[in-house]
Amino acid sequence: MEVLFKAVKNALFLLFTFDRDVYEIIFLTIKVCLTSTIISAVLGITTAYLVSVKKTRQSSLLITSINTGMAIPPVLAGLIITVIFWRSGIFGHFEILYTPLAMIIAQVLIAYPVVTAISLSAINSLPEKFIIQMIGLGANKIQLFFVVIRELKGQIFCAIVAGFGSVISEVGASMMVGGNIKGYTRVITTATVTETSRGNLELAFAYGIILLLMTFVINLLFVRFQQRKK
Amino acid sequence: MKIISVSALRFFSGKRHVLNIDELSIYKGERVCVIGENGAGKTSLILAMSGLLNFEEGDIFFYDKKIGKDISKSHYLKRIAIVFQDPLLVNDSVYNNIAMVLRFRKISNNQIKERVNNVLSRLKIEHLLNRNVNSLSGGEAQRVNLARAIVLEPEILFMDEPFSAIDSSYKDNLISDLSEIIREKNITLILSTHDRYEAFRICERFIVLEKGQIVSDTDQELLLSSPCNEFSASFIGYETILNGIVESCEEGTYIAKVGNNKIFGVGEFKGGDRLIICINPENVALSVKPIKEDSSIRNCLKGVVTEINNLGYYFRVKVNCGFEIVSNITKKSFDELKIEKNSPIYVEFKAVSVHSFKK
């Protein structure tokens, strides 16, 4: 209990004294997670739309693969990216391993199936004739895409938040492909693991609390958005 | 001038023909009603003609131009509009729902405002302008849906059972307003419906579909006087539709066996012909004693009352004579005859009031 109390105190101290190391970690976390979420959102929503609208024989296989992808362990995502971008790997010549870019790619691999699966479920929940109706009223392919996304904005936003949640909380992939390099690839989750392994539980807890605070702010934004929609 | 025509249209679901239409032409300004049982292919025909169904074989022509070849599908879609039974509005204000379809056609904001206001006032829903569609009643939502189609000033308006989900009091006014706009703007209408009152108030030409094929293409007068199949007979109001086999036919009067009874009707048929026999409830009289003797009434059947419905000014009585036959009688007759459920009764109708056609 005392550790927790000191951790809260420590977290607030670090935040209000604008500790350079801590803010560096926070900003990198936000940068990496937001970038990977935005990329996952663009790819995931588009994939979900195309899978839903262009029903083919392969659709069920594709949907099953997407749903399976939702359960991909971050460590496995990290391992896949490591193998691909390893010096002797197929994209080794890009030399991006242990960079924030590699972390972003690994996180996209984690968030993309989450965003896709939830968006797909949302698009499939539209009445069967909704899309036909819009085409029948003259919507072209791009207009139709935006009408559908706009109509489902609440659920699509939920998919994006779920994607963000999956990457901000993961540690395995970031640790594996980022290398947890201080001042370069260290994010809140990897910093928490590092401080815990050093026995520095107060600071580890402080990072945990900062992570919770960030998640809280994002969820607050989500709730505000939902309320505005109503 | 032909506005839309269909040639050798075939659409399958598995091995079943959903649509099998050799030729169909619709002329500019016509108001056409497509009728048929559930599964007859009405919706598929509407979707095919509106370019929204990928069918296996056949061509659709718009002003004699083949869609997909002489005129692109997207260009064609910009000249028509479609309305379904469900309003399918987007979660936004009424104004934005209607403005959205004009934006699809890249119409300027000033024109959008003017056209939206005009259509709302024509359909008497200008007070709904800023309301969110989620707060509208079913009837109001369908008015907005119609406004969304009409504001496009389509050359062809396709409507697939658009009034099915609206209560009758609201429907009546909506049909009047819609009819007026369609006539005034000379919009070609292709409507599918199960309701004869809707159809007769709006349309002048009737296409009867059965198992994906056109079995009748006629006007209102001919549809009413000579329904071509069981569905069109029930559509125009025949409540008693029976299957019979002709036993004999002399001087234009036939005798057909229906169950264990015999029915007299008029028409030239041969012995053994299988008939659909339709009897209008208004033409069926009920009596406690048989009155066939010394009268021109050819048909007198004994039965038992199985169902009584009070319809306000008159009663609808269903009688089982081995088959069920429906009679509409006045309240006064009902009271005088002291009709009760399960009471025996005689059913009588003239041979000339029976409409029959070969199955």
Coordinates of C-alpha atoms in Angstrom, one line a residue:
Chain A
M1 CA 0.0 0.0 0.0
E2 CA 2.9 2.3 0.9
V3 CA 4.5 1.6 -2.4
L4 CA 1.3 2.5 -4.2
F5 CA 0.9 5.7 -2.3
K6 CA 4.6 6.7 -3.0
A7 CA 4.0 5.8 -6.7
V8 CA 1.1 8.1 -7.0
K9 CA 3.1 10.9 -5.3
N10 CA 6.1 10.1 -7.6
A11 CA 3.9 10.1 -10.7
L12 CA 2.4 13.4 -9.9
F13 CA 5.9 14.8 -9.1
L14 CA 7.3 13.6 -12.4
L15 CA 4.4 15.0 -14.3
F16 CA 4.2 18.4 -12.6
T17 CA 8.0 19.0 -12.5
F18 CA 8.0 18.2 -16.3
D19 CA 10.7 15.5 -15.9
R20 CA 12.5 15.5 -19.2
D21 CA 13.0 11.7 -19.4
V22 CA 9.4 11.0 -18.5
Y23 CA 8.0 13.5 -21.0
E24 CA 10.3 12.1 -23.7
I25 CA 8.9 8.6 -23.0
I26 CA 5.3 10.0 -22.9
F27 CA 5.7 11.8 -26.2
L28 CA 7.3 8.8 -27.9
T29 CA 4.5 6.6 -26.6
I30 CA 1.9 8.9 -28.0
K31 CA 3.7 9.4 -31.3
V32 CA 4.3 5.6 -31.9
C33 CA 0.8 4.6 -30.7
L34 CA -1.1 7.3 -32.5
T35 CA 0.8 6.8 -35.7
S36 CA 0.2 3.0 -35.7
T37 CA -3.5 3.6 -34.7
I38 CA -4.0 6.0 -37.6
I39 CA -2.4 3.6 -40.1
S40 CA -4.4 0.7 -38.7
A41 CA -7.6 2.7 -38.8
V42 CA -7.1 3.7 -42.5
L43 CA -6.1 0.2 -43.5
G44 CA -8.6 -1.6 -41.2
I45 CA -11.7 0.5 -42.1
T46 CA -10.9 0.2 -45.8
T47 CA -10.4 -3.5 -45.6
A48 CA -13.6 -4.0 -43.6
Y49 CA -15.5 -1.9 -46.1
L50 CA -14.1 -3.8 -49.1
V51 CA -14.7 -7.2 -47.5
S52 CA -18.2 -6.3 -46.6
V53 CA -19.2 -4.7 -49.9
K54 CA -17.4 -6.9 -52.3
K55 CA -18.6 -10.3 -51.1
T56 CA -16.6 -13.0 -52.7
R57 CA -16.0 -16.7 -52.2
Q58 CA -13.0 -15.9 -50.1
S59 CA -14.9 -13.6 -47.8
S60 CA -15.5 -16.1 -45.0
L61 CA -11.8 -17.2 -45.1
L62 CA -10.8 -13.6 -44.9
I63 CA -13.2 -12.8 -42.1
T64 CA -11.9 -15.8 -40.1
S65 CA -8.3 -14.7 -40.7
I66 CA -9.1 -11.2 -39.5
N67 CA -10.8 -12.5 -36.3
T68 CA -7.9 -14.8 -35.7
G69 CA -5.6 -11.8 -36.1
M70 CA -7.4 -10.1 -33.2
A71 CA -5.9 -12.7 -30.9
I72 CA -2.3 -12.3 -32.1
P73 CA 0.0 -12.0 -29.1
P74 CA 2.2 -8.9 -29.3
V75 CA 5.3 -11.0 -28.7
L76 CA 4.4 -13.0 -31.9
A77 CA 3.8 -9.7 -33.8
G78 CA 7.2 -8.5 -32.6
L79 CA 8.9 -11.8 -33.6
I80 CA 7.4 -11.6 -37.1
I81 CA 8.7 -8.0 -37.6
T82 CA 12.1 -8.9 -36.1
V83 CA 12.4 -11.9 -38.5
I84 CA 11.4 -9.7 -41.5
F85 CA 13.7 -6.8 -40.7
W86 CA 16.6 -8.8 -39.2
R87 CA 19.8 -8.0 -40.9
S88 CA 19.6 -11.2 -43.0
G89 CA 15.8 -11.0 -43.3
I90 CA 13.9 -10.2 -46.5
F91 CA 13.7 -6.5 -45.7
G92 CA 16.9 -6.4 -43.6
H93 CA 18.5 -3.8 -46.0
F94 CA 16.0 -1.2 -44.7
E95 CA 17.8 -1.3 -41.3
I96 CA 14.8 -0.2 -39.3
L97 CA 15.0 -2.7 -36.5
Y98 CA 15.4 -1.0 -33.1
T99 CA 13.8 2.2 -34.4
P100 CA 10.4 3.8 -33.6
L101 CA 9.4 2.9 -37.2
A102 CA 9.8 -0.8 -36.5
M103 CA 7.7 -0.3 -33.4
I104 CA 5.0 1.4 -35.4
I105 CA 5.0 -1.5 -38.0
A106 CA 4.7 -4.1 -35.2
Q107 CA 1.9 -2.2 -33.6
V108 CA 0.1 -1.9 -36.9
L109 CA 0.2 -5.7 -37.0
I110 CA -1.5 -5.8 -33.6
A111 CA -4.1 -3.0 -34.1
Y112 CA -5.0 -3.6 -37.7
P113 CA -7.0 -6.9 -37.1
V114 CA -8.7 -5.3 -34.1
V115 CA -9.9 -2.2 -36.1
T116 CA -10.8 -4.4 -39.1
A117 CA -12.9 -6.9 -37.2
I118 CA -14.9 -4.3 -35.2
S119 CA -15.4 -2.1 -38.3
L120 CA -16.5 -5.2 -40.3
S121 CA -19.0 -6.2 -37.7
A122 CA -20.3 -2.6 -37.7
I123 CA -20.6 -2.4 -41.5
N124 CA -22.3 -5.8 -41.6
S125 CA -24.9 -4.5 -39.1
L126 CA -26.2 -2.0 -41.6
P127 CA -29.6 -3.0 -43.2
E128 CA -29.0 -5.1 -46.2
K129 CA -30.5 -2.5 -48.6
F130 CA -28.8 0.5 -47.2
I131 CA -25.9 0.4 -49.6
I132 CA -28.2 -0.5 -52.6
Q133 CA -30.4 2.5 -51.6
M134 CA -27.4 4.9 -51.6
I135 CA -26.2 3.6 -55.0
G136 CA -29.7 3.9 -56.3
L137 CA -29.7 7.6 -55.2
G138 CA -26.6 8.2 -57.2
A139 CA -23.7 7.8 -54.7
N140 CA -20.4 6.9 -56.4
K141 CA -17.9 4.5 -54.8
I142 CA -16.1 7.1 -52.8
Q143 CA -19.2 8.9 -51.7
L144 CA -20.7 5.6 -50.7
F145 CA -17.6 4.8 -48.6
F146 CA -17.9 8.0 -46.7
V147 CA -21.7 7.7 -46.2
V148 CA -21.2 4.3 -44.7
I149 CA -18.4 5.4 -42.4
R150 CA -20.2 8.5 -41.4
E151 CA -23.4 6.5 -40.6
L152 CA -21.3 4.2 -38.4
K153 CA -19.0 6.8 -36.9
G154 CA -19.8 5.8 -33.3
Q155 CA -18.9 2.1 -33.9
I156 CA -15.9 3.0 -36.2
F157 CA -14.6 5.3 -33.5
C158 CA -15.0 2.5 -31.0
A159 CA -13.0 0.3 -33.3
I160 CA -10.2 2.9 -33.5
V161 CA -10.2 3.3 -29.7
A162 CA -10.0 -0.5 -29.3
G163 CA -7.0 -0.5 -31.7
F164 CA -5.4 2.3 -29.7
G165 CA -6.0 0.4 -26.5
S166 CA -4.4 -2.7 -27.9
V167 CA -1.1 -0.9 -28.8
I168 CA -0.8 1.4 -25.9
S169 CA -0.9 -1.5 -23.5
E170 CA 1.4 -3.9 -25.4
V171 CA 5.0 -4.4 -24.3
G172 CA 6.3 -7.5 -26.0
A173 CA 6.4 -6.2 -29.6
S174 CA 7.9 -2.8 -28.6
M175 CA 10.5 -4.4 -26.5
M176 CA 11.5 -6.9 -29.2
V177 CA 11.6 -4.6 -32.2
G178 CA 12.4 -1.3 -30.4
G179 CA 15.0 -2.6 -28.1
N180 CA 13.9 -0.3 -25.2
I181 CA 16.7 2.2 -26.0
K182 CA 16.6 5.1 -23.6
G183 CA 15.8 8.4 -25.3
Y184 CA 15.1 6.7 -28.6
T185 CA 12.7 3.7 -28.4
R186 CA 11.7 3.5 -24.8
V187 CA 8.0 3.8 -24.3
I188 CA 5.9 3.8 -21.1
T189 CA 5.3 0.0 -21.1
T190 CA 8.9 -0.9 -21.8
A191 CA 10.0 1.6 -19.2
T192 CA 7.7 0.0 -16.7
V193 CA 9.2 -3.4 -17.3
T194 CA 12.7 -2.0 -17.1
E195 CA 12.1 -0.3 -13.8
T196 CA 10.4 -3.4 -12.4
S197 CA 13.3 -5.6 -13.3
R198 CA 15.6 -3.1 -11.6
G199 CA 13.5 -3.4 -8.4
N200 CA 12.5 0.3 -8.8
L201 CA 8.9 -0.5 -8.0
E202 CA 7.8 3.1 -7.2
L203 CA 9.0 4.4 -10.5
A204 CA 7.5 1.4 -12.3
F205 CA 4.2 2.1 -10.6
A206 CA 4.5 5.8 -11.5
Y207 CA 4.8 4.9 -15.2
G208 CA 1.8 2.6 -14.8
I209 CA -0.2 5.4 -13.3
I210 CA 0.8 7.7 -16.1
L211 CA -0.3 5.1 -18.6
L212 CA -3.6 4.8 -16.8
L213 CA -4.1 8.6 -16.9
M214 CA -3.4 8.6 -20.6
T215 CA -5.9 5.8 -21.2
F216 CA -8.4 7.7 -19.0
V217 CA -8.1 10.9 -21.1
I218 CA -8.6 8.9 -24.3
N219 CA -11.7 7.1 -22.9
L220 CA -13.0 10.4 -21.7
L221 CA -12.7 11.8 -25.2
F222 CA -14.5 8.7 -26.5
V223 CA -17.4 9.2 -24.1
R224 CA -17.7 12.9 -24.9
F225 CA -17.8 12.0 -28.6
Q226 CA -20.5 9.4 -28.0
Q227 CA -22.6 11.9 -26.0
R228 CA -22.2 14.6 -28.6
K229 CA -23.5 12.1 -31.2
K230 CA -26.6 11.5 -29.2
Chain B
M1 CA -41.1 7.1 -76.4
K2 CA -39.6 4.0 -74.7
I3 CA -37.7 5.2 -71.6
I4 CA -36.7 1.7 -70.4
S5 CA -36.8 -1.7 -72.0
V6 CA -35.7 -5.1 -71.0
S7 CA -34.6 -7.8 -73.4
A8 CA -34.1 -11.5 -72.7
L9 CA -33.5 -10.9 -69.0
R10 CA -32.6 -14.0 -67.0
F11 CA -31.6 -14.1 -63.3
F12 CA -31.1 -17.3 -61.4
S13 CA -30.9 -18.2 -57.7
G14 CA -29.2 -21.6 -57.9
K15 CA -31.1 -23.4 -60.6
R16 CA -34.3 -21.5 -60.0
H17 CA -35.3 -18.8 -62.5
V18 CA -35.9 -15.7 -60.4
L19 CA -36.5 -13.6 -63.5
N20 CA -37.2 -14.9 -67.0
I21 CA -38.4 -12.0 -69.1
D22 CA -38.2 -12.0 -72.9
E23 CA -39.4 -8.4 -73.6
L24 CA -40.7 -5.5 -71.6
S25 CA -40.9 -1.9 -72.6
I26 CA -42.0 1.0 -70.5
Y27 CA -42.8 4.4 -72.0
K28 CA -42.0 7.9 -70.7
G29 CA -44.5 9.1 -68.2
E30 CA -46.1 5.7 -67.6
R31 CA -47.1 4.7 -64.1
V32 CA -46.5 0.9 -64.0
C33 CA -47.4 -1.4 -61.2
V34 CA -45.6 -4.7 -60.8
I35 CA -47.7 -7.2 -58.9
G36 CA -47.2 -10.8 -57.9
E37 CA -47.0 -13.2 -55.0
N38 CA -44.0 -13.2 -52.6
G39 CA -41.1 -14.6 -54.5
A40 CA -42.6 -13.8 -57.9
G41 CA -39.6 -11.6 -58.7
K42 CA -41.0 -8.1 -58.2
T43 CA -38.1 -6.8 -56.2
S44 CA -35.6 -8.5 -58.5
L45 CA -37.2 -6.9 -61.5
I46 CA -37.1 -3.5 -59.9
L47 CA -33.5 -4.0 -58.9
A48 CA -32.5 -5.3 -62.3
M49 CA -34.2 -2.4 -64.1
S50 CA -32.6 0.1 -61.8
G51 CA -29.2 -1.3 -62.5
L52 CA -28.7 -2.6 -59.0
L53 CA -28.8 -6.3 -59.7
N54 CA -26.1 -8.3 -61.5
F55 CA -28.1 -10.7 -63.6
E56 CA -26.8 -13.5 -65.6
E57 CA -28.3 -12.8 -69.1
G58 CA -30.1 -10.0 -70.8
D59 CA -29.9 -6.3 -71.4
I60 CA -31.6 -3.2 -70.1
F61 CA -32.0 -0.2 -72.4
F62 CA -32.5 3.4 -71.4
Y63 CA -33.9 5.4 -74.3
D64 CA -32.8 2.5 -76.5
K65 CA -29.2 2.9 -75.3
K66 CA -27.8 -0.3 -73.7
I67 CA -26.8 0.3 -70.1
G68 CA -23.2 -0.6 -69.6
K69 CA -22.4 -0.2 -73.3
D70 CA -23.9 2.8 -74.9
I71 CA -24.5 4.5 -71.5
S72 CA -22.5 3.9 -68.4
K73 CA -24.3 2.4 -65.3
S74 CA -23.2 5.4 -63.2
H75 CA -24.6 7.8 -65.7
Y76 CA -27.9 5.9 -65.7
L77 CA -28.0 5.8 -61.9
K78 CA -27.8 9.6 -61.9
R79 CA -31.1 9.8 -63.8
I80 CA -33.2 7.5 -61.7
A81 CA -34.1 7.1 -58.0
I82 CA -35.2 4.2 -55.9
V83 CA -37.3 4.0 -52.8
F84 CA -37.6 0.9 -50.6
Q85 CA -40.1 -0.2 -48.0
D86 CA -37.7 0.9 -45.2
P87 CA -36.7 4.6 -45.2
L88 CA -33.0 3.8 -44.8
L89 CA -32.2 7.4 -43.8
V90 CA -28.7 8.3 -42.5
N91 CA -28.4 9.4 -38.8
D92 CA -28.6 13.1 -39.4
S93 CA -31.2 15.9 -39.8
V94 CA -33.9 15.8 -42.4
Y95 CA -32.2 18.6 -44.3
N96 CA -28.9 16.8 -44.5
N97 CA -30.5 13.6 -45.6
I98 CA -32.1 15.3 -48.6
A99 CA -29.2 17.5 -49.3
M100 CA -26.8 14.5 -49.2
V101 CA -28.3 13.0 -52.4
L102 CA -28.0 16.4 -54.2
R103 CA -24.3 16.6 -53.1
F104 CA -23.9 13.1 -54.7
R105 CA -24.7 14.9 -58.0
K106 CA -22.4 17.8 -57.2
I107 CA -25.2 20.4 -57.1
S108 CA -24.3 23.8 -55.7
N109 CA -25.1 24.7 -52.1
N110 CA -27.5 27.5 -53.1
Q111 CA -29.5 25.2 -55.4
I112 CA -29.5 22.5 -52.8
K113 CA -31.1 24.8 -50.2
E114 CA -33.8 25.9 -52.7
R115 CA -34.6 22.4 -53.9
V116 CA -34.7 20.9 -50.4
N117 CA -37.1 23.6 -49.2
N118 CA -39.3 23.1 -52.3
V119 CA -39.6 19.4 -52.0
L120 CA -40.3 19.6 -48.2
S121 CA -43.0 22.0 -48.9
R122 CA -44.5 19.9 -51.7
L123 CA -44.6 16.9 -49.4
K124 CA -45.9 19.1 -46.5
I125 CA -43.0 18.3 -44.2
E126 CA -41.2 21.7 -44.0
H127 CA -41.7 21.7 -40.2
L128 CA -39.4 18.6 -40.1
L129 CA -36.4 20.4 -41.7
N130 CA -34.1 20.5 -38.7
R131 CA -35.3 17.4 -36.9
N132 CA -33.0 14.4 -36.5
V133 CA -34.5 11.4 -38.5
N134 CA -34.4 9.3 -35.4
S135 CA -37.1 11.4 -33.8
L136 CA -39.5 10.9 -36.8
S137 CA -42.5 8.5 -36.9
G138 CA -42.6 5.8 -39.5
G139 CA -44.8 7.8 -41.8
E140 CA -42.7 11.0 -41.5
A141 CA -39.6 9.0 -42.2
Q142 CA -41.1 7.5 -45.3
R143 CA -42.1 11.0 -46.5
V144 CA -38.5 12.2 -46.0
N145 CA -37.4 9.1 -48.0
L146 CA -39.8 10.0 -50.8
A147 CA -38.6 13.6 -50.6
R148 CA -35.0 12.4 -50.9
A149 CA -35.9 10.6 -54.2
I150 CA -38.1 13.3 -55.7
V151 CA -35.7 16.1 -55.0
L152 CA -33.4 14.4 -57.6
E153 CA -36.1 15.0 -60.2
P154 CA -35.5 11.5 -61.6
E155 CA -36.7 10.4 -65.0
I156 CA -37.7 7.1 -63.6
L157 CA -38.7 6.5 -60.0
F158 CA -38.6 2.9 -58.8
M159 CA -40.6 2.1 -55.7
D160 CA -40.5 -1.3 -54.0
E161 CA -43.5 -1.6 -51.6
P162 CA -42.9 1.9 -50.3
F163 CA -46.1 2.2 -48.3
S164 CA -46.2 -1.2 -46.6
A165 CA -44.9 0.0 -43.2
I166 CA -47.2 3.1 -43.0
D167 CA -50.5 3.2 -41.3
S168 CA -53.5 3.7 -43.5
S169 CA -54.6 7.2 -42.4
Y170 CA -51.1 8.6 -43.1
K171 CA -50.7 6.5 -46.3
D172 CA -53.8 8.1 -47.9
N173 CA -52.5 11.6 -47.9
L174 CA -49.0 10.5 -48.9
I175 CA -50.3 8.7 -51.9
S176 CA -52.3 11.8 -53.0
D177 CA -49.3 14.1 -52.7
L178 CA -47.0 11.7 -54.4
S179 CA -49.4 11.0 -57.3
E180 CA -49.8 14.7 -57.9
I181 CA -46.0 15.3 -58.1
I182 CA -45.4 12.3 -60.3
R183 CA -48.1 13.5 -62.8
E184 CA -47.0 17.1 -62.7
K185 CA -43.3 16.3 -63.3
N186 CA -44.1 13.5 -65.8
I187 CA -41.9 11.0 -63.8
T188 CA -42.0 7.4 -65.1
L189 CA -43.0 5.3 -62.1
I190 CA -42.4 1.6 -61.6
L191 CA -44.0 0.5 -58.4
S192 CA -44.3 -2.9 -56.7
T193 CA -47.0 -3.3 -54.2
H194 CA -49.4 -5.8 -52.6
D195 CA -52.1 -3.2 -52.0
R196 CA -54.7 -2.7 -54.8
Y197 CA -55.8 0.7 -53.4
E198 CA -52.3 2.0 -53.7
A199 CA -51.9 0.5 -57.2
F200 CA -55.2 1.7 -58.6
R201 CA -54.7 5.3 -57.2
I202 CA -51.2 5.7 -58.7
C203 CA -50.8 3.4 -61.7
E204 CA -52.4 2.9 -65.0
R205 CA -50.5 -0.2 -66.3
F206 CA -50.2 -3.5 -64.4
I207 CA -47.6 -6.2 -64.9
V208 CA -48.4 -9.5 -63.2
L209 CA -45.4 -11.6 -62.4
E210 CA -45.5 -15.3 -61.6
K211 CA -42.3 -17.3 -61.0
G212 CA -40.2 -14.6 -62.6
Q213 CA -42.3 -14.4 -65.8
I214 CA -44.7 -11.8 -67.0
V215 CA -48.1 -13.5 -67.2
S216 CA -50.1 -10.4 -67.8
D217 CA -49.4 -6.8 -68.9
T218 CA -52.6 -5.0 -68.9
D219 CA -54.6 -1.8 -67.9
Q220 CA -56.7 -1.4 -64.8
E221 CA -60.0 -2.1 -66.6
L222 CA -58.8 -5.4 -68.0
L223 CA -57.1 -6.4 -64.7
L224 CA -60.4 -5.9 -62.9
S225 CA -62.6 -7.6 -65.4
S226 CA -60.3 -10.5 -66.3
P227 CA -57.7 -11.4 -63.7
C228 CA -55.2 -13.9 -65.2
N229 CA -54.1 -15.9 -62.2
E230 CA -55.0 -16.6 -58.6
F231 CA -52.8 -13.8 -57.3
S232 CA -54.3 -11.1 -59.6
A233 CA -57.8 -12.4 -58.6
S234 CA -57.0 -12.0 -54.9
F235 CA -55.2 -8.7 -55.7
I236 CA -58.3 -7.1 -57.2
G237 CA -60.5 -8.3 -54.3
Y238 CA -61.7 -11.8 -54.9
E239 CA -61.8 -13.5 -51.6
T240 CA -63.1 -16.9 -52.7
I241 CA -60.7 -18.5 -55.2
L242 CA -61.4 -22.2 -55.9
N243 CA -59.9 -24.9 -58.0
G244 CA -62.4 -26.8 -60.1
I245 CA -62.7 -29.3 -63.0
V246 CA -65.2 -28.7 -65.8
E247 CA -67.8 -31.5 -66.1
S248 CA -69.8 -30.1 -68.9
C249 CA -70.4 -27.0 -70.8
E250 CA -73.5 -26.0 -72.8
E251 CA -74.4 -22.7 -74.4
G252 CA -71.7 -20.8 -72.5
T253 CA -72.7 -22.2 -69.1
Y254 CA -70.4 -24.7 -67.6
I255 CA -70.7 -27.0 -64.6
A256 CA -67.5 -27.5 -62.6
K257 CA -66.8 -29.9 -59.8
V258 CA -65.3 -28.2 -56.7
G259 CA -64.8 -30.8 -53.9
N260 CA -68.1 -32.5 -53.6
N261 CA -70.1 -29.5 -54.9
K262 CA -70.9 -28.3 -58.4
I263 CA -70.6 -24.7 -59.4
F264 CA -72.3 -23.1 -62.4
G265 CA -70.3 -20.4 -64.2
V266 CA -70.2 -18.8 -67.7
G267 CA -67.5 -19.3 -70.3
E268 CA -66.6 -21.6 -73.1
F269 CA -64.6 -24.5 -71.6
K270 CA -64.3 -28.2 -72.4
G271 CA -65.0 -31.1 -70.1
G272 CA -61.9 -31.9 -68.0
D273 CA -60.5 -28.3 -68.1
R274 CA -59.0 -27.3 -64.8
L275 CA -60.3 -23.9 -63.7
I276 CA -59.6 -21.2 -61.2
I277 CA -63.0 -20.0 -60.1
C278 CA -63.3 -16.6 -58.4
I279 CA -66.3 -15.3 -56.5
N280 CA -66.6 -11.8 -55.2
P281 CA -67.9 -11.6 -51.6
E282 CA -70.3 -8.8 -52.7
N283 CA -72.0 -11.2 -55.1
V284 CA -72.6 -13.9 -52.6
A285 CA -76.0 -13.9 -50.8
L286 CA -76.9 -15.8 -47.6
S287 CA -80.2 -17.3 -46.7
V288 CA -81.7 -19.5 -44.0
K289 CA -83.8 -21.4 -46.6
P290 CA -82.7 -22.1 -50.2
I291 CA -84.1 -19.5 -52.6
K292 CA -82.7 -21.0 -55.8
E293 CA -86.1 -22.4 -56.8
D294 CA -88.0 -20.1 -59.2
S295 CA -85.1 -17.8 -59.6
S296 CA -82.2 -17.2 -62.0
I297 CA -79.7 -18.1 -59.3
R298 CA -77.8 -21.1 -60.5
N299 CA -75.6 -21.8 -57.5
C300 CA -77.0 -22.7 -54.1
L301 CA -74.8 -24.5 -51.6
K302 CA -75.4 -25.5 -48.0
G303 CA -72.7 -24.8 -45.4
V304 CA -71.9 -23.8 -41.9
V305 CA -70.8 -20.4 -40.7
T306 CA -67.1 -20.6 -39.6
E307 CA -66.1 -17.0 -39.1
I308 CA -67.9 -13.6 -38.6
N309 CA -66.1 -10.3 -38.9
N310 CA -67.9 -7.0 -38.1
L311 CA -66.5 -4.5 -40.5
G312 CA -68.6 -1.5 -39.4
Y313 CA -71.2 -0.9 -42.2
Y314 CA -71.3 -4.6 -43.1
F315 CA -70.4 -8.1 -42.0
R316 CA -67.9 -10.5 -43.6
V317 CA -69.2 -14.0 -43.1
K318 CA -67.1 -17.1 -44.0
V319 CA -69.1 -20.3 -44.7
N320 CA -67.7 -23.8 -45.1
C321 CA -69.5 -25.7 -47.9
G322 CA -66.7 -28.3 -48.3
F323 CA -64.6 -25.3 -49.3
E324 CA -64.7 -21.8 -47.8
I325 CA -66.7 -19.1 -49.4
V326 CA -66.9 -15.5 -48.2
S327 CA -69.9 -13.3 -48.3
N328 CA -70.3 -9.6 -47.4
I329 CA -73.8 -8.7 -46.1
T330 CA -75.4 -5.7 -44.5
K331 CA -75.8 -5.3 -40.8
K332 CA -79.5 -5.4 -41.2
S333 CA -79.4 -8.7 -43.1
F334 CA -77.1 -10.1 -40.5
D335 CA -79.5 -9.2 -37.7
E336 CA -82.6 -10.5 -39.6
L337 CA -81.0 -13.8 -40.5
K338 CA -79.7 -14.2 -36.9
I339 CA -76.4 -15.6 -38.1
E340 CA -74.2 -17.2 -35.6
K341 CA -71.0 -19.1 -35.7
N342 CA -71.5 -22.9 -36.5
S343 CA -75.1 -22.2 -37.7
P344 CA -76.3 -23.8 -41.0
I345 CA -76.7 -21.4 -43.9
Y346 CA -77.3 -21.4 -47.6
V347 CA -74.9 -19.6 -49.9
E348 CA -76.2 -18.4 -53.3
F349 CA -74.7 -16.7 -56.3
K350 CA -75.4 -16.3 -59.9
A351 CA -73.5 -18.1 -62.6
V352 CA -72.7 -14.8 -64.3
S353 CA -71.1 -13.5 -61.1
V354 CA -68.4 -16.2 -61.2
H355 CA -65.2 -15.3 -62.9
S356 CA -63.2 -18.3 -64.1
F357 CA -60.2 -19.0 -66.2
K358 CA -58.1 -22.0 -67.1
K359 CA -55.4 -23.0 -64.7

